[in-house]
Coordinates of C-alpha atoms in Angstrom, one line a residue:
M191 CA 96.2 41.0 -42.6
I192 CA 98.1 39.3 -39.9
T193 CA 97.3 42.1 -37.5
A194 CA 93.5 41.7 -38.1
L195 CA 93.8 37.9 -37.4
K196 CA 95.5 38.5 -34.2
Q197 CA 92.9 41.0 -33.0
L198 CA 90.1 38.5 -33.9
Y199 CA 91.9 35.7 -32.0
E200 CA 92.3 37.9 -28.9
Q201 CA 88.7 38.9 -28.9
N202 CA 87.5 35.3 -29.1
H203 CA 90.0 34.2 -26.5
T204 CA 88.9 36.9 -24.1
G205 CA 85.3 35.9 -24.7
D206 CA 86.1 32.3 -23.9
L207 CA 87.9 33.2 -20.7
R208 CA 85.0 35.4 -19.5
A209 CA 82.6 32.5 -20.2
R210 CA 84.8 30.1 -18.2
R211 CA 85.1 32.7 -15.4
G212 CA 81.3 32.9 -15.3
D213 CA 81.1 29.1 -15.2
R214 CA 83.4 29.0 -12.2
M215 CA 81.1 31.4 -10.4
M216 CA 78.1 29.1 -11.1
G217 CA 80.1 26.2 -9.6
W218 CA 80.8 24.2 -12.8
M219 CA 83.0 24.5 -15.9
A220 CA 82.4 22.9 -19.3
P221 CA 85.4 21.2 -21.0
L222 CA 87.3 23.2 -23.5
R223 CA 86.4 20.8 -26.3
H224 CA 82.7 21.4 -25.7
L225 CA 83.1 25.2 -26.1
G226 CA 84.1 24.7 -29.7
A227 CA 81.4 22.3 -30.6
K228 CA 79.1 23.1 -33.5
V229 CA 75.4 22.5 -33.6
L230 CA 74.3 20.5 -36.7
V231 CA 70.8 21.2 -37.9
D232 CA 69.0 18.4 -39.7
R233 CA 67.4 20.0 -42.6
K234 CA 64.3 17.8 -43.1
P235 CA 61.3 18.9 -45.1
P236 CA 58.6 20.6 -43.0
A237 CA 56.1 18.2 -41.5
N238 CA 53.2 20.2 -42.7
R239 CA 54.1 20.1 -46.3
E240 CA 51.4 19.0 -48.8
P241 CA 52.0 15.4 -49.7
S242 CA 52.4 14.5 -53.3
M243 CA 49.5 12.5 -54.7
N244 CA 51.9 10.5 -57.0
E245 CA 53.6 9.0 -53.9
I246 CA 50.4 7.1 -52.8
T247 CA 50.1 3.5 -53.8
T248 CA 47.8 2.0 -51.1
V249 CA 44.9 3.6 -49.3
G250 CA 42.9 2.4 -46.3
L251 CA 39.4 3.9 -46.1
D252 CA 37.4 3.7 -42.9
L253 CA 33.7 4.1 -43.9
A254 CA 31.1 6.1 -41.9
K255 CA 27.9 8.0 -42.5
H256 CA 29.3 11.5 -42.6
V257 CA 33.1 11.6 -41.7
F258 CA 35.5 9.2 -43.5
Q259 CA 39.1 8.5 -42.5
V260 CA 41.9 8.0 -45.0
H261 CA 45.3 6.5 -44.4
A262 CA 47.6 6.4 -47.4
V263 CA 51.2 4.9 -47.8
D264 CA 53.7 4.9 -50.6
A265 CA 55.4 2.0 -52.3
E266 CA 57.8 1.5 -49.3
G267 CA 55.0 1.4 -46.8
D268 CA 55.8 4.8 -45.3
T269 CA 52.8 6.9 -44.2
V270 CA 52.1 9.7 -46.7
L271 CA 48.7 11.0 -45.7
R272 CA 46.3 10.9 -42.8
K273 CA 43.1 12.8 -43.5
Q274 CA 39.5 13.1 -42.6
L275 CA 36.9 13.6 -45.4
R276 CA 33.3 14.6 -45.4
R277 CA 30.9 12.5 -47.4
G278 CA 30.8 15.0 -50.3
Q279 CA 34.6 15.1 -50.5
V280 CA 35.3 11.4 -50.9
L281 CA 34.8 11.0 -54.7
A282 CA 36.6 14.4 -55.4
F283 CA 39.6 13.2 -53.3
F284 CA 39.9 9.9 -55.0
S285 CA 39.4 11.4 -58.5
R286 CA 42.7 13.3 -58.0
L287 CA 44.6 10.2 -57.0
P288 CA 46.5 8.1 -59.5
R289 CA 45.4 4.5 -59.8
C290 CA 46.0 2.8 -56.5
L291 CA 44.9 -0.1 -54.2
V292 CA 42.0 0.9 -51.9
G293 CA 41.0 -1.3 -49.0
M294 CA 37.8 -1.2 -47.1
E295 CA 35.9 -3.2 -44.6
A296 CA 32.9 -5.2 -46.0
C297 CA 30.4 -3.3 -43.9
A298 CA 27.3 -1.2 -44.6
T299 CA 27.6 0.9 -47.9
A300 CA 30.9 -0.8 -48.7
H301 CA 29.7 -2.3 -52.0
Y302 CA 28.3 1.1 -53.1
W303 CA 31.6 2.9 -52.5
A304 CA 33.5 0.0 -54.1
R305 CA 31.6 0.4 -57.3
E306 CA 32.1 4.2 -57.3
L307 CA 35.8 4.0 -56.7
R308 CA 36.2 1.3 -59.3
A309 CA 34.5 3.6 -61.8
L310 CA 37.3 6.1 -61.0
G311 CA 39.9 3.5 -62.0
H312 CA 41.1 2.3 -58.6
E313 CA 41.5 -1.3 -57.5
V314 CA 39.1 -1.9 -54.6
R315 CA 39.3 -4.8 -52.2
L316 CA 36.7 -5.5 -49.4
M317 CA 37.7 -7.4 -46.3
P318 CA 35.7 -8.9 -43.4
A319 CA 35.9 -6.6 -40.4
Q320 CA 36.9 -9.5 -38.1
Y321 CA 40.0 -10.1 -40.2
V322 CA 41.0 -6.4 -40.0
K323 CA 40.6 -6.2 -36.3
A324 CA 43.9 -8.0 -35.7
Y325 CA 45.8 -5.2 -37.2
V326 CA 44.4 -2.4 -35.0
K327 CA 47.1 -1.1 -32.6
R328 CA 46.1 -0.4 -29.1
N329 CA 43.0 1.9 -28.8
K330 CA 40.3 1.9 -31.4
N331 CA 39.5 5.1 -33.3
D332 CA 38.9 6.1 -36.9
A333 CA 42.6 6.8 -37.6
A334 CA 43.7 3.5 -36.1
D335 CA 41.0 1.6 -38.1
A336 CA 42.1 3.3 -41.4
E337 CA 45.7 2.4 -40.7
A338 CA 44.8 -1.2 -39.9
I339 CA 42.8 -1.5 -43.1
C340 CA 45.7 -0.1 -45.1
E341 CA 48.0 -2.7 -43.5
A342 CA 45.6 -5.6 -43.9
V343 CA 44.8 -5.0 -47.6
G344 CA 48.4 -5.8 -48.6
R345 CA 48.7 -9.1 -46.8
P346 CA 49.1 -12.0 -49.2
T347 CA 46.9 -14.4 -47.1
M348 CA 44.0 -11.9 -46.6
R349 CA 40.6 -13.1 -47.7
F350 CA 38.6 -10.7 -49.7
V351 CA 34.8 -10.2 -50.3
P352 CA 33.7 -9.9 -53.9
V353 CA 32.0 -6.7 -54.8
K354 CA 28.3 -7.1 -55.6
T355 CA 26.6 -5.3 -58.5
A356 CA 23.5 -3.2 -57.9
E357 CA 21.3 -5.9 -59.4
Q358 CA 22.7 -8.5 -56.9
Q359 CA 22.1 -6.1 -54.1
A360 CA 18.6 -5.6 -55.2
A361 CA 17.9 -9.3 -55.2
V362 CA 19.5 -9.5 -51.7
L363 CA 17.1 -6.8 -50.6
L364 CA 14.2 -8.8 -51.8
H365 CA 15.2 -11.5 -49.4
R366 CA 16.0 -9.2 -46.6
G367 CA 12.6 -7.5 -46.9
R368 CA 10.8 -10.8 -47.1
E369 CA 12.6 -12.1 -44.0
R370 CA 11.7 -9.0 -42.1
L371 CA 8.0 -9.2 -43.0
V372 CA 7.9 -12.9 -42.2
R373 CA 9.3 -12.2 -38.8
Q374 CA 6.7 -9.5 -38.2
R375 CA 4.0 -11.8 -39.3
T376 CA 5.2 -14.5 -36.9
M377 CA 5.2 -12.0 -34.0
L378 CA 1.7 -10.9 -34.8
V379 CA 0.4 -14.4 -35.1
N380 CA 1.9 -15.4 -31.8
A381 CA 0.4 -12.3 -30.1
L382 CA -3.0 -13.1 -31.6
R383 CA -2.9 -16.7 -30.4
A384 CA -1.8 -15.6 -26.9
H385 CA -4.5 -13.0 -26.6
L386 CA -7.2 -15.3 -27.8
A387 CA -6.1 -18.0 -25.5
E388 CA -6.8 -15.7 -22.5
F389 CA -10.5 -16.0 -23.5
G390 CA -10.4 -19.7 -24.2
V391 CA -10.2 -19.5 -28.0
I392 CA -7.4 -21.7 -29.5
A393 CA -6.7 -23.2 -32.9
P394 CA -4.2 -25.9 -34.1
Q395 CA -0.7 -25.0 -34.9
G396 CA 0.3 -23.8 -38.3
L397 CA -0.1 -20.6 -40.3
R398 CA -2.9 -22.1 -42.3
N399 CA -5.1 -22.3 -39.2
V400 CA -4.8 -18.6 -38.4
G401 CA -7.7 -17.9 -40.7
R402 CA -10.0 -19.7 -38.2
L403 CA -9.0 -17.3 -35.5
I404 CA -9.5 -14.3 -37.7
A405 CA -13.0 -15.6 -38.6
I406 CA -13.9 -15.8 -34.8
I407 CA -12.7 -12.3 -34.3
R408 CA -14.9 -10.9 -37.0
D409 CA -17.9 -12.9 -35.9
D410 CA -19.9 -10.5 -33.8
D411 CA -22.3 -13.2 -32.7
D412 CA -19.4 -15.0 -30.9
A413 CA -20.0 -14.2 -27.2
R414 CA -16.6 -15.4 -26.0
L415 CA -14.9 -12.1 -26.9
P416 CA -15.8 -8.8 -25.2
G417 CA -16.4 -5.9 -27.5
L418 CA -13.3 -4.0 -26.5
A419 CA -11.1 -7.0 -27.0
R420 CA -12.6 -7.7 -30.4
Q421 CA -11.7 -4.2 -31.5
V422 CA -8.1 -4.6 -30.6
L423 CA -7.8 -8.1 -32.1
Q424 CA -9.3 -6.9 -35.4
V425 CA -6.5 -4.4 -35.7
L426 CA -4.0 -7.2 -35.3
A427 CA -5.9 -9.3 -37.8
V428 CA -5.8 -6.5 -40.4
Q429 CA -2.0 -6.2 -40.0
I430 CA -1.5 -10.0 -40.5
E431 CA -3.5 -9.9 -43.7
Q432 CA -1.6 -6.8 -44.9
L433 CA 1.7 -8.7 -44.2
E434 CA 0.4 -11.7 -46.0
A435 CA -0.3 -9.6 -49.1
A436 CA 3.2 -7.9 -49.0
I437 CA 5.0 -11.3 -48.6
A438 CA 3.1 -12.7 -51.6
A439 CA 4.0 -9.7 -53.7
L440 CA 7.7 -10.0 -52.8
E441 CA 7.7 -13.8 -53.5
K442 CA 6.2 -13.0 -56.9
R443 CA 9.0 -10.7 -57.7
L444 CA 11.5 -13.3 -56.5
M445 CA 10.0 -15.8 -58.9
G446 CA 10.3 -13.3 -61.7
W447 CA 14.0 -12.8 -60.9
H448 CA 14.5 -16.6 -60.6
K449 CA 13.2 -17.2 -64.1
S450 CA 15.5 -14.5 -65.6
N451 CA 18.6 -15.7 -63.8
P452 CA 20.4 -18.8 -65.3
V453 CA 22.4 -19.5 -62.1
S454 CA 19.3 -19.6 -60.0
Q455 CA 17.6 -21.9 -62.4
R456 CA 20.5 -24.3 -62.3
L457 CA 20.6 -24.3 -58.6
A458 CA 16.9 -25.1 -58.5
T459 CA 17.6 -28.5 -60.1
I460 CA 19.3 -29.7 -56.9
P461 CA 17.0 -31.7 -54.5
G462 CA 16.3 -29.6 -51.4
I463 CA 16.7 -26.3 -53.2
G464 CA 13.7 -24.3 -54.4
P465 CA 13.3 -20.9 -55.9
I466 CA 13.7 -19.1 -52.6
I467 CA 17.0 -20.8 -51.7
A468 CA 18.2 -20.7 -55.3
T469 CA 17.7 -17.0 -55.6
A470 CA 19.3 -16.4 -52.2
I471 CA 22.5 -18.3 -53.1
A472 CA 22.7 -16.7 -56.6
A473 CA 22.3 -13.2 -55.2
M474 CA 24.6 -13.5 -52.2
V475 CA 27.4 -15.6 -53.7
A476 CA 28.8 -13.2 -56.3
E477 CA 31.9 -15.2 -57.3
P478 CA 31.9 -19.0 -56.7
S479 CA 35.4 -19.1 -58.0
G480 CA 36.5 -17.4 -54.8
F481 CA 36.1 -20.7 -53.1
R482 CA 38.7 -23.4 -53.9
S483 CA 36.3 -26.3 -53.2
G484 CA 32.8 -27.2 -52.2
R485 CA 34.0 -27.9 -48.7
E486 CA 35.4 -24.4 -48.4
F487 CA 32.0 -23.0 -49.4
A488 CA 30.3 -25.2 -46.8
A489 CA 32.8 -23.9 -44.2
W490 CA 32.0 -20.3 -45.2
L491 CA 28.4 -21.1 -44.5
G492 CA 29.3 -22.5 -41.1
L493 CA 28.2 -26.1 -41.9
V494 CA 31.4 -27.8 -40.8
P495 CA 32.5 -28.9 -37.3
R496 CA 34.1 -26.3 -35.1
Q497 CA 37.8 -27.2 -34.4
N498 CA 39.5 -26.9 -31.0
S499 CA 42.6 -29.0 -31.8
T500 CA 46.0 -28.8 -30.1
G501 CA 49.0 -30.9 -29.5
G502 CA 48.3 -33.1 -32.5
K503 CA 44.9 -34.1 -31.1
N504 CA 41.9 -33.3 -33.3
R505 CA 38.9 -32.1 -31.3
L506 CA 35.7 -31.5 -33.3
G507 CA 32.6 -30.0 -31.9
G508 CA 29.3 -28.9 -33.3
I509 CA 29.0 -26.8 -36.5
S510 CA 30.9 -23.5 -36.4
K511 CA 27.8 -21.4 -37.3
R512 CA 30.0 -18.9 -39.0
G513 CA 29.3 -17.0 -42.2
N514 CA 25.9 -16.2 -43.7
Q515 CA 23.2 -17.2 -41.1
Y516 CA 20.4 -16.7 -43.5
L517 CA 21.7 -19.1 -46.1
R518 CA 22.6 -21.6 -43.5
R519 CA 19.1 -21.6 -42.1
L520 CA 17.6 -21.9 -45.6
L521 CA 19.7 -24.9 -46.5
I522 CA 19.0 -26.7 -43.2
N523 CA 15.3 -26.1 -43.6
G524 CA 15.4 -27.3 -47.2
A525 CA 17.3 -30.4 -46.1
S526 CA 14.7 -31.1 -43.4
A527 CA 11.9 -30.8 -45.9
N528 CA 13.8 -33.0 -48.4
L529 CA 14.2 -35.7 -45.8
L530 CA 10.4 -35.6 -45.0
R531 CA 9.0 -35.6 -48.5
S532 CA 11.6 -37.0 -51.0
K533 CA 11.4 -40.7 -51.6
A534 CA 14.7 -40.7 -53.6
T535 CA 16.5 -39.0 -50.7
N536 CA 15.2 -41.4 -48.1
A537 CA 16.3 -44.3 -50.4
D538 CA 19.9 -43.0 -50.6
P539 CA 22.2 -45.6 -48.8
W540 CA 24.2 -42.7 -47.4
V541 CA 21.1 -41.1 -45.7
I542 CA 19.9 -44.5 -44.5
G543 CA 23.3 -45.3 -42.8
L544 CA 23.4 -41.8 -41.3
R545 CA 20.0 -42.1 -39.9
R546 CA 20.9 -45.3 -38.1
R547 CA 23.8 -43.6 -36.3
R548 CA 22.8 -40.0 -35.8
P549 CA 19.7 -37.9 -34.6
S550 CA 17.4 -36.5 -37.3
L551 CA 18.7 -32.9 -36.8
V552 CA 22.3 -34.0 -37.3
V553 CA 21.2 -35.8 -40.5
A554 CA 19.5 -32.6 -41.7
V555 CA 22.7 -30.6 -41.1
A556 CA 24.9 -33.2 -42.8
L557 CA 22.5 -33.2 -45.8
A558 CA 22.6 -29.4 -45.9
N559 CA 26.4 -29.6 -46.0
K560 CA 26.2 -32.0 -48.9
T561 CA 23.7 -29.7 -50.6
A562 CA 26.0 -26.7 -50.2
R563 CA 28.9 -28.6 -51.8
I564 CA 26.7 -29.6 -54.7
A565 CA 25.5 -26.0 -55.1
W566 CA 29.1 -24.8 -55.4
A567 CA 29.9 -27.5 -58.0
V568 CA 26.8 -26.5 -60.0
M569 CA 27.8 -22.8 -59.9
H570 CA 31.5 -23.4 -60.6
R571 CA 30.9 -25.8 -63.6
Q572 CA 27.8 -23.9 -64.9
E573 CA 25.9 -27.2 -65.3
N574 CA 22.6 -28.5 -64.1
Y575 CA 22.6 -31.1 -61.3
Q576 CA 22.5 -34.7 -62.4
R577 CA 21.7 -37.3 -59.8
M578 CA 24.1 -40.2 -59.8
A579 CA 22.5 -43.6 -60.6
T580 CA 22.4 -45.9 -57.6
A581 CA 24.0 -49.3 -57.9
A582 CA 21.5 -52.1 -58.2

């Protein structure tokens, strides 16, 4: 046994000497302590192993039309999965996951996917895209967006968007469709007026006076219009009439939805809010409890001054114009009509004092802000509006 150990030692020693002699020939020699060093191999799990679905607690889902990006983390915040999914694979993938938190940007198709994932048992939170952008690192791509969404959804100060039901989205679609048709009608009416003005045919302003122009176009005895021009203008006139009929049909459906919705009916009791504004607010504001106060609701609509304060100095500008542009425009238009036609509003001491100090448009915006606060209170308390009695 001792002889065998001696032979083994001599073989190793001879090998070391030969190695050192070769090192001298190359011009360098490693220290003796390095020749006996051992290489330690870190036995980590393979990088391409299939991640366990039970490890996933939070998922960031970047929505798209065909290719979706998933970024998933575990309870400690470590990345567990980065994966691309085709549209047909999304529901099958999430059906295999245990119940987890799923974050998405409140963009196109977000409410649909939120409803589908909630049906699978997941907790879904929608976030405004501008709030998620701050968490994107360096370049923008689908993987970076999904990672930013996964990071943002767990922030305690993040503001989330309530998920709308299919019925609420249908009511919003009524407003979107009506708005698009109204814009198309305005474009055609302006074009009709401009073309007729080239031939010296004009009419007073207002949509109600367009019928006079259409009557002139269809009067073959009117010599002011050439035959070729009359043919083209008749096409525009037919389109205007078709749009009028389509808008009337949508408004009829809106009135039917308004009568069947208690929130919309309560909102219609507020001065300056009619069925169109009431249905728009009821459809677009899914959860009034998401706002802490009426002022926060007005700020969400962009009806509060824009701040540029620093160094302890408050600097307020015009309204911020953030949030839902459609609701803001409806409220300002409703406030303007209320100031023109309501005797009770014009007799309000607050309105009288404001008119003495500010221009009429500023008064209308201020009244729209007040109307928005009242609308939030009506929705939050689930009560009809009651005007306060003025002091004698």
